[in-house]
Amino acid sequence: MRGFRSGTRPFTCLQCRLITGRSTRSITTPLHSLRPVRLPRGIASYHSTPRLQIDTSSAPKAPVLERPSHAPKPNIDIKHIRLNPELYAQNCRDRNYQAAAAYPARINDLFAQWQAKQHEGRSLRERANLIRRLIANPSLSRDDADEVAAGFSTLTREQLLEEARKLKSSLSTIEDAESNLVSEMEALALQIPNLTDPGTPIGNEPRLLTLLNDHPEPDPSSSDKVWRSHVHIGAELGLFDFAAASTTTGWGWYYLLDEAAQLEQALISYALQSATRAGWRQVSPPSMVYSHMASACGFQPRDASGETQIYTIAQSASDTARNKPELCLAGTSEIPLAAMLADTVMDDPSTSLPRKRVAVSRCYRAEAGARGAETKGLYRVHEFTKVELFAWTNPDQDATEELFDEMVDLQTEILGSLNLHCRVLEMPTADLGASATRKVDIEAYFPSRRELGRNDGWGEVTSASICTDYQTRRLATRAKLPSGKLIYPWTVNGTALAVPRVLAAILENGWDEEDCSVVIPEVLRPWMDGRERIGPKGRRG
């Protein structure tokens, strides 16, 4: 695996650590309130990043390992999966999550085994109760019909005690089997993708929603304009140092110099100002979280090509011996933001929701740098700064979509004001992340990507997702209604600004070949000392 450095090792997902050794919950009771089979617009969650590396050619089994004692206890609607196995299986196939498509049927098979064990256990408990009655009160009539039917009427006290010991041992074996069956059902349910929003395109092709700003060169053959990649521009203007970063940390890392470093701060300040003015409260979150928190939010250890996605922190032998929970570097501040309310109960949602937060954080992606020429420069890196929007909403379709639209509007406002040509896309099922029911991406035009033949020059710079209760159920985040009933809020997240990619797009689209300079977007100039252009070092004042 490329990109790993000392002190890191492959991520271990929540599904491999969340399951307790024993469960006492009755599986006949819904694990949460039943949702309708046909979900309204705005519902889904689960993994579709893009497939699990698990063999389900026969009876699929999920690993059952002890979770940290303080980890939130997930609450998945297993009953809804059991009642609608083909609905969930087809949803897995639509989202390119082929391994998990076998899980609903496997859950029903396990449930049938659990029911058989329950029936067997009830019969043994009835026999055990009869023996306890006889042992506790030997004067009871030995002609009792139940006792005769059970074959106890002729047994001595010693024989009754021996039979009681045998029944206790048999019951213990059955209860262990029941617990294991429940644990496996829960483990499989945790890995099943959420039901996708009906408005999401099925397959691999996104749907165009709208365009921002005019295309700078819709027909390359009709223009003699010279375009440069941001790597070339950065070298020309002395804005980057990739060589030093390669020596210091490795490929996929970088130094921003002079105006590039200043431009990074300008982009952060502008995005924060835009969000806070719109009512999003600012948070400064940690960059390191427990691995089980990352997985509860839907971040999986590997992508479709097998690349490790998240850096984990190596543990000392003493920490491992003490079962200290594993830590990882956050791939996005969505994770620590969602975890802020883990294992908590909010007040009446009519007054406490929605809660809107905006955070600046350093983000770490271990899979970066393994995809060839398009990764040169700032487009795909291991560490970057991102301004993230995150909100908890009422579990209501209209309220959630209203906030989601607000988030996308804020994204388009920021990118549009930076004079970037962008397209807004409704993303298809095959592209949905683990927790998303619906996802809208915004892609900016990069002249260098068109030169490389990459997606006609388009490159993702922001994303927004509705996650419904996927994250809150796995993080045990609840809200209490005035009636006392507990509900799970829905979550919405989106990128306000992914700094390196936007910085690269500004350099490429603002490049003036004749002047060998880059035009700074007007909205950023207050944080750039009023400067209008970035020119060669010799001409900088």
XYZ file of C-alpha atoms in Angstrom:
541
model
C 0.000 0.000 0.000
C 1.372 3.345 -0.996
C 1.291 6.400 1.186
C 1.758 4.805 4.602
C 4.437 6.086 6.923
C 5.796 4.832 10.214
C 3.305 5.039 13.046
C 0.341 4.156 10.826
C -1.299 0.882 9.939
C -4.440 -0.231 8.101
C -7.787 0.911 9.500
C -10.119 -1.565 11.225
C -13.779 -0.776 10.634
C -16.598 -0.543 13.139
C -18.298 -3.665 11.819
C -15.286 -5.654 13.003
C -15.379 -4.199 16.505
C -18.915 -3.090 17.373
C -20.532 -6.375 18.252
C -20.709 -7.335 21.881
C -20.229 -10.892 22.964
C -23.847 -11.345 24.082
C -27.218 -9.750 23.441
C -30.300 -10.040 25.608
C -32.630 -8.046 23.339
C -35.554 -10.019 21.915
C -35.190 -10.266 18.152
C -38.949 -10.383 17.761
C -39.124 -6.756 18.847
C -38.188 -4.140 16.208
C -34.745 -2.700 16.872
C -36.256 0.676 16.053
C -39.563 1.973 14.798
C -40.627 0.480 11.472
C -40.180 2.718 8.459
C -42.317 2.372 5.315
C -40.952 0.164 2.571
C -40.967 2.971 0.016
C -38.947 5.715 1.609
C -39.656 9.364 0.836
C -37.120 11.500 -0.961
C -34.133 12.075 1.274
C -33.701 8.677 2.927
C -30.801 6.287 2.845
C -27.418 5.667 4.206
C -25.068 2.806 4.270
C -22.021 1.713 2.441
C -21.674 2.013 -1.244
C -18.077 3.023 -1.254
C -18.097 0.879 -3.601
C -17.947 -2.737 -2.275
C -16.977 -4.770 0.770
C -14.035 -7.119 0.507
C -15.981 -10.051 1.978
C -16.627 -13.453 0.417
C -20.314 -14.328 0.484
C -20.232 -17.189 -2.003
C -21.771 -19.442 0.621
C -23.305 -18.398 3.919
C -21.849 -14.949 4.601
C -20.637 -14.321 8.097
C -19.539 -11.071 9.650
C -16.696 -10.978 12.170
C -17.832 -10.762 15.773
C -15.310 -8.920 17.902
C -15.651 -7.083 21.170
C -16.292 -3.361 20.817
C -14.874 -0.758 23.208
C -16.955 -0.593 26.362
C -17.578 3.140 25.895
C -18.468 2.894 22.188
C -22.018 3.925 21.262
C -24.329 0.948 20.874
C -25.761 0.885 17.324
C -29.459 0.314 16.789
C -30.267 -1.045 13.327
C -33.750 -1.867 12.041
C -33.217 -5.597 11.503
C -36.954 -6.270 11.357
C -37.351 -3.968 8.361
C -34.509 -5.789 6.594
C -36.112 -9.172 7.365
C -39.488 -8.072 6.016
C -38.005 -6.576 2.842
C -35.001 -8.720 1.900
C -35.231 -8.245 -1.875
C -35.647 -4.482 -1.494
C -32.366 -4.294 0.424
C -30.615 -6.813 -1.841
C -31.506 -4.860 -4.980
C -30.434 -1.636 -3.293
C -27.032 -3.222 -2.594
C -26.710 -4.219 -6.231
C -27.727 -0.753 -7.421
C -25.023 0.778 -5.240
C -22.354 -1.634 -6.482
C -22.214 -3.296 -3.091
C -22.385 -6.806 -4.391
C -21.163 -8.693 -1.314
C -23.803 -7.153 0.937
C -26.606 -8.175 -1.458
C -26.459 -11.651 0.103
C -26.825 -10.361 3.655
C -30.643 -9.859 3.833
C -31.261 -13.488 2.861
C -28.582 -14.618 5.299
C -30.226 -12.577 8.076
C -33.544 -14.310 7.419
C -31.798 -17.690 7.522
C -30.170 -16.776 10.835
C -33.503 -15.525 12.169
C -35.128 -18.875 11.345
C -32.331 -20.616 13.240
C -32.840 -18.212 16.143
C -36.572 -18.954 16.220
C -35.839 -22.696 16.307
C -33.457 -22.170 19.231
C -36.099 -20.071 20.994
C -38.658 -22.871 20.601
C -36.174 -25.460 21.842
C -35.266 -23.253 24.796
C -38.895 -22.737 25.795
C -39.467 -26.509 25.883
C -36.411 -27.034 28.083
C -37.413 -24.176 30.404
C -40.852 -25.727 30.883
C -39.208 -29.027 31.906
C -36.790 -27.164 34.191
C -39.701 -25.348 35.885
C -41.438 -28.664 36.601
C -38.294 -30.089 38.174
C -37.837 -26.962 40.328
C -41.395 -27.354 41.587
C -40.835 -30.964 42.554
C -37.469 -30.326 44.197
C -38.778 -27.315 46.112
C -41.913 -29.119 47.307
C -41.556 -32.939 47.302
C -45.020 -33.288 48.866
C -46.657 -32.287 45.591
C -48.665 -35.054 43.971
C -46.575 -37.254 41.676
C -49.707 -37.867 39.608
C -49.767 -34.336 38.122
C -50.461 -34.684 34.399
C -47.598 -32.333 33.469
C -45.177 -34.300 35.590
C -46.289 -37.594 34.150
C -45.976 -36.232 30.599
C -42.489 -34.982 31.391
C -41.492 -38.411 32.725
C -40.704 -37.144 36.217
C -43.338 -39.009 38.256
C -41.088 -41.984 39.003
C -37.797 -40.120 39.508
C -36.055 -39.910 42.871
C -34.783 -36.602 44.288
C -31.220 -37.450 43.222
C -32.416 -38.229 39.710
C -34.372 -34.963 39.592
C -31.247 -33.023 40.634
C -29.194 -34.733 37.918
C -31.862 -33.958 35.327
C -31.893 -30.310 36.455
C -28.121 -30.107 35.942
C -28.440 -31.543 32.441
C -31.211 -29.095 31.551
C -29.181 -26.155 32.868
C -26.228 -27.175 30.697
C -28.448 -27.607 27.635
C -30.113 -24.231 28.219
C -26.735 -22.541 28.542
C -25.670 -24.005 25.190
C -28.898 -22.823 23.544
C -28.599 -19.328 25.009
C -25.027 -19.065 23.718
C -26.212 -20.133 20.278
C -29.039 -17.576 20.401
C -26.599 -14.832 21.375
C -24.220 -15.763 18.546
C -27.055 -15.738 16.021
C -28.209 -12.296 17.183
C -24.643 -10.993 17.054
C -24.162 -12.224 13.503
C -27.470 -10.708 12.384
C -26.474 -7.372 13.879
C -23.017 -7.523 12.292
C -24.490 -8.254 8.856
C -27.139 -5.531 9.253
C -24.434 -2.971 10.025
C -22.889 -3.660 6.626
C -26.039 -3.344 4.513
C -26.388 -0.099 2.520
C -29.287 2.162 3.298
C -32.261 2.442 1.008
C -31.438 4.982 -1.686
C -33.387 8.160 -2.340
C -35.933 7.547 -5.128
C -34.607 10.649 -6.928
C -31.058 9.286 -7.171
C -30.092 8.074 -10.664
C -29.489 4.318 -10.714
C -26.172 3.242 -12.192
C -22.975 5.156 -12.863
C -24.081 8.322 -14.655
C -24.855 11.516 -12.693
C -27.642 13.903 -13.673
C -26.758 17.518 -14.483
C -28.699 19.977 -12.325
C -27.202 23.319 -13.322
C -24.058 25.173 -14.436
C -22.223 28.040 -12.710
C -20.536 30.831 -14.718
C -19.549 30.642 -18.376
C -17.113 28.031 -19.618
C -13.746 29.742 -20.249
C -13.096 27.692 -23.376
C -16.004 25.496 -24.471
C -14.403 24.830 -27.847
C -10.591 24.476 -27.586
C -10.108 24.486 -31.362
C -11.560 27.975 -31.714
C -9.143 29.612 -29.263
C -5.413 30.151 -29.162
C -5.431 30.744 -25.407
C -2.583 29.022 -23.598
C -3.607 27.013 -20.548
C -1.230 25.800 -17.865
C -1.589 23.239 -15.142
C -1.412 24.535 -11.589
C 1.804 22.502 -11.182
C 3.446 24.476 -13.990
C 2.042 27.767 -12.678
C 3.214 26.997 -9.153
C 6.701 26.268 -10.426
C 6.708 29.426 -12.560
C 5.651 31.623 -9.658
C 7.469 29.753 -6.880
C 4.286 28.821 -5.021
C 4.855 25.111 -4.285
C 7.642 22.863 -3.131
C 6.786 19.248 -3.865
C 10.414 18.091 -3.834
C 10.999 19.154 -0.239
C 7.726 17.531 0.833
C 8.735 14.314 -0.900
C 11.963 14.291 1.084
C 10.244 15.272 4.330
C 7.131 13.115 4.221
C 6.738 11.391 0.847
C 4.842 11.581 -2.396
C 1.396 13.159 -2.142
C 2.437 15.849 0.348
C 3.340 19.454 -0.386
C 4.509 22.835 0.841
C 2.537 25.956 -0.058
C 4.757 29.041 -0.300
C 4.209 32.789 -0.176
C 0.979 33.792 -1.956
C -0.183 30.179 -2.167
C -0.025 29.874 1.630
C -1.761 33.232 1.916
C -4.368 32.189 -0.635
C -5.107 29.070 1.434
C -5.887 31.243 4.456
C -7.924 33.618 2.313
C -10.082 30.775 1.033
C -10.616 29.483 4.571
C -11.541 32.925 5.890
C -13.911 33.614 3.018
C -15.699 30.267 3.368
C -16.026 30.698 7.142
C -17.352 34.209 6.753
C -19.931 33.056 4.213
C -21.088 30.185 6.434
C -21.223 32.091 9.730
C -23.171 34.918 8.093
C -25.695 32.277 6.997
C -26.125 31.092 10.604
C -23.677 28.194 10.805
C -21.878 28.109 14.159
C -18.128 27.645 14.035
C -16.355 24.666 15.626
C -12.675 23.784 15.836
C -12.675 19.950 16.025
C -9.914 17.436 16.749
C -8.098 15.845 13.815
C -7.865 12.457 15.520
C -10.807 10.249 16.488
C -11.472 6.701 17.619
C -11.571 4.335 14.651
C -14.986 3.040 15.663
C -16.321 6.606 15.430
C -15.026 6.948 11.869
C -16.661 3.714 10.816
C -19.930 4.605 12.547
C -20.024 7.665 10.304
C -19.737 5.457 7.226
C -16.041 5.677 6.391
C -14.793 2.297 5.266
C -11.268 0.916 5.420
C -10.827 0.272 1.683
C -12.195 1.484 -1.628
C -13.087 -0.561 -4.724
C -9.471 -0.833 -5.854
C -8.343 -2.068 -2.448
C -6.592 1.164 -1.463
C -6.533 1.855 2.267
C -8.482 5.046 2.895
C -7.788 6.074 6.474
C -4.591 6.369 8.483
C -4.670 4.668 11.876
C -2.284 5.343 14.740
C 0.027 2.521 15.779
C -0.473 1.390 19.365
C 2.142 0.446 21.906
C 2.199 -3.088 23.261
C 0.862 -1.853 26.597
C -2.070 -0.040 24.939
C -2.894 -3.144 22.949
C -2.732 -5.317 26.066
C -5.120 -2.936 27.849
C -7.530 -3.036 24.888
C -7.181 0.699 24.447
C -9.376 1.809 21.518
C -7.644 2.422 18.218
C -7.257 5.996 16.961
C -7.217 7.245 13.384
C -6.676 10.550 11.609
C -9.975 12.053 10.485
C -10.541 11.940 6.744
C -12.930 14.858 7.150
C -14.225 16.949 10.033
C -17.639 15.391 9.362
C -16.452 12.565 11.632
C -15.583 14.552 14.788
C -18.584 16.812 14.188
C -21.003 13.875 14.030
C -19.319 12.325 17.077
C -19.832 15.499 19.129
C -23.292 14.255 20.068
C -22.538 10.531 20.322
C -24.341 8.855 23.215
C -26.322 12.003 23.988
C -29.999 12.917 24.133
C -30.949 16.349 22.830
C -33.874 18.376 24.063
C -37.198 18.695 22.285
C -36.277 18.683 18.573
C -38.779 21.450 17.879
C -36.463 23.795 19.794
C -33.048 22.079 19.534
C -33.033 21.270 15.802
C -31.683 21.991 13.324
C -28.143 22.411 14.651
C -25.823 23.843 11.995
C -22.040 23.727 12.387
C -19.089 24.754 10.233
C -15.531 23.601 10.916
C -12.048 24.031 9.503
C -9.799 21.015 9.792
C -6.847 19.215 8.337
C -8.017 16.059 6.576
C -6.045 12.882 5.935
C -6.643 10.416 3.098
C -4.352 7.403 2.882
C -5.552 6.301 -0.549
C -4.296 9.422 -2.312
C -1.471 9.184 -4.792
C -2.232 5.782 -6.270
C -4.037 6.758 -9.439
C -1.440 7.949 -11.920
C -0.800 11.211 -13.710
C -3.961 12.996 -12.610
C -2.682 12.975 -9.031
C 0.297 15.207 -9.763
C 0.074 18.465 -7.869
C -2.734 19.381 -5.522
C -5.666 17.508 -6.993
C -5.235 14.324 -4.931
C -3.114 14.612 -1.803
C -2.758 12.875 1.551
C -3.362 15.940 3.734
C -5.397 19.054 3.042
C -7.452 21.781 4.655
C -11.219 21.682 4.292
C -14.097 23.802 5.495
C -16.960 21.447 6.321
C -20.678 22.039 6.908
C -22.562 19.634 9.174
C -26.077 19.678 10.606
C -28.529 17.622 12.639
C -32.151 17.994 11.528
C -35.577 16.737 12.505
C -36.250 13.278 11.004
C -38.486 14.929 8.466
C -38.148 14.860 4.690
C -39.162 18.451 3.996
C -37.128 19.985 6.824
C -34.027 18.012 5.863
C -34.280 18.810 2.155
C -34.756 22.490 2.957
C -31.504 22.512 4.919
C -29.781 20.431 2.241
C -30.821 22.980 -0.401
C -29.470 25.746 1.829
C -26.153 23.924 2.015
C -25.912 23.464 -1.763
C -26.896 27.114 -2.300
C -24.056 28.181 -0.011
C -21.617 25.994 -1.935
C -22.690 27.420 -5.293
C -22.526 30.958 -3.926
C -18.931 30.476 -2.753
C -17.706 28.762 -5.919
C -19.587 31.105 -8.225
C -18.064 34.163 -6.560
C -14.588 32.682 -7.143
C -15.277 32.936 -10.908
C -14.997 29.189 -11.380
C -16.991 27.430 -14.075
C -18.777 24.535 -12.336
C -21.453 21.975 -12.903
C -23.819 20.760 -10.178
C -24.602 17.042 -10.353
C -27.101 14.677 -8.749
C -24.830 11.713 -8.128
C -25.834 8.144 -9.087
C -26.223 5.114 -6.835
C -22.763 3.723 -7.661
C -21.150 6.901 -6.321
C -23.019 7.241 -3.034
C -20.904 7.012 0.100
C -21.614 4.723 3.011
C -23.911 7.083 4.876
C -25.529 8.987 1.998
C -29.058 8.538 0.761
C -28.621 11.362 -1.721
C -25.532 13.225 -2.855
C -24.941 16.364 -4.896
C -21.426 17.062 -6.143
C -20.071 20.261 -7.646
C -17.279 19.868 -10.168
C -15.059 22.724 -11.327
C -13.387 22.989 -14.706
C -9.627 22.297 -14.702
C -7.895 22.981 -18.035
C -5.082 20.605 -17.069
C -7.501 17.722 -16.522
C -8.951 18.234 -19.991
C -5.435 18.111 -21.409
C -4.975 14.769 -19.655
C -8.297 13.503 -20.978
C -9.808 13.371 -17.502
C -13.584 13.735 -17.455
C -13.547 16.602 -20.023
C -11.671 18.688 -17.468
C -14.175 18.357 -14.646
C -13.003 17.660 -11.119
C -14.974 17.437 -7.874
C -14.464 20.347 -5.476
C -17.465 20.020 -3.138
C -20.006 17.411 -2.137
C -23.199 17.454 -0.057
C -25.065 14.444 1.341
C -28.239 13.594 3.213
C -27.546 10.725 5.616
C -30.902 10.433 7.425
C -30.430 8.397 10.635
C -27.512 6.248 9.438
C -24.966 8.077 11.595
C -27.169 8.916 14.576
C -28.293 5.288 14.979
C -24.695 4.115 14.958
C -23.582 6.919 17.291
C -26.611 6.706 19.629
C -27.499 10.366 19.056
C -31.122 10.948 20.030
C -33.640 13.678 20.739
C -36.502 13.542 23.246
C -40.013 14.533 22.230
C -42.275 16.251 24.805
C -44.065 12.888 25.138
C -40.800 11.357 26.320
C -40.306 9.305 23.158
C -36.750 9.197 21.832
C -36.114 9.742 18.125
C -33.014 9.703 15.948
C -32.230 13.018 14.217
C -31.065 13.025 10.611
C -27.691 14.381 9.537
C -26.614 16.417 6.530
C -23.040 17.202 5.576
C -21.262 19.096 2.843
C -17.945 20.605 1.838
C -17.944 24.375 1.959
C -14.452 24.432 0.459
C -11.750 21.823 -0.224
C -8.816 24.218 -0.281
C -6.111 22.559 -2.439
C -8.432 21.726 -5.336
C -10.089 25.125 -5.316
C -6.689 26.795 -5.072
C -5.522 24.755 -8.080
C -8.661 25.696 -10.044
C -8.127 29.398 -9.284
C -4.529 29.228 -10.505
C -5.431 27.429 -13.717
C -8.503 29.485 -14.606
C -6.924 32.782 -13.549
C -3.658 32.265 -15.441
C -2.590 35.013 -17.861
C 0.052 33.645 -20.216
C 0.952 37.056 -21.575
C 1.543 38.561 -18.151
C 2.708 35.315 -16.484
C 0.427 36.065 -13.555
C -2.760 34.810 -11.901
C -5.826 36.958 -11.307
C -6.979 36.788 -7.679
C -10.778 36.571 -7.340
C -12.131 39.865 -6.059
C -13.836 38.306 -3.010
C -10.464 37.032 -1.746
C -8.528 40.277 -2.113
C -9.350 41.608 1.380
C -7.308 38.673 2.759
C -4.589 39.103 0.115
C -3.540 42.623 1.168
C -5.692 44.060 -1.608
C -3.491 42.445 -4.268
C -5.209 41.799 -7.611
C -2.653 39.437 -9.148
C 0.049 36.951 -8.242
C 3.058 37.545 -10.475
C 6.639 36.289 -10.757
C 8.738 36.769 -7.638
C 10.844 39.512 -9.213
C 7.724 41.597 -9.835
C 6.109 41.146 -6.436
C 5.882 44.157 -4.245
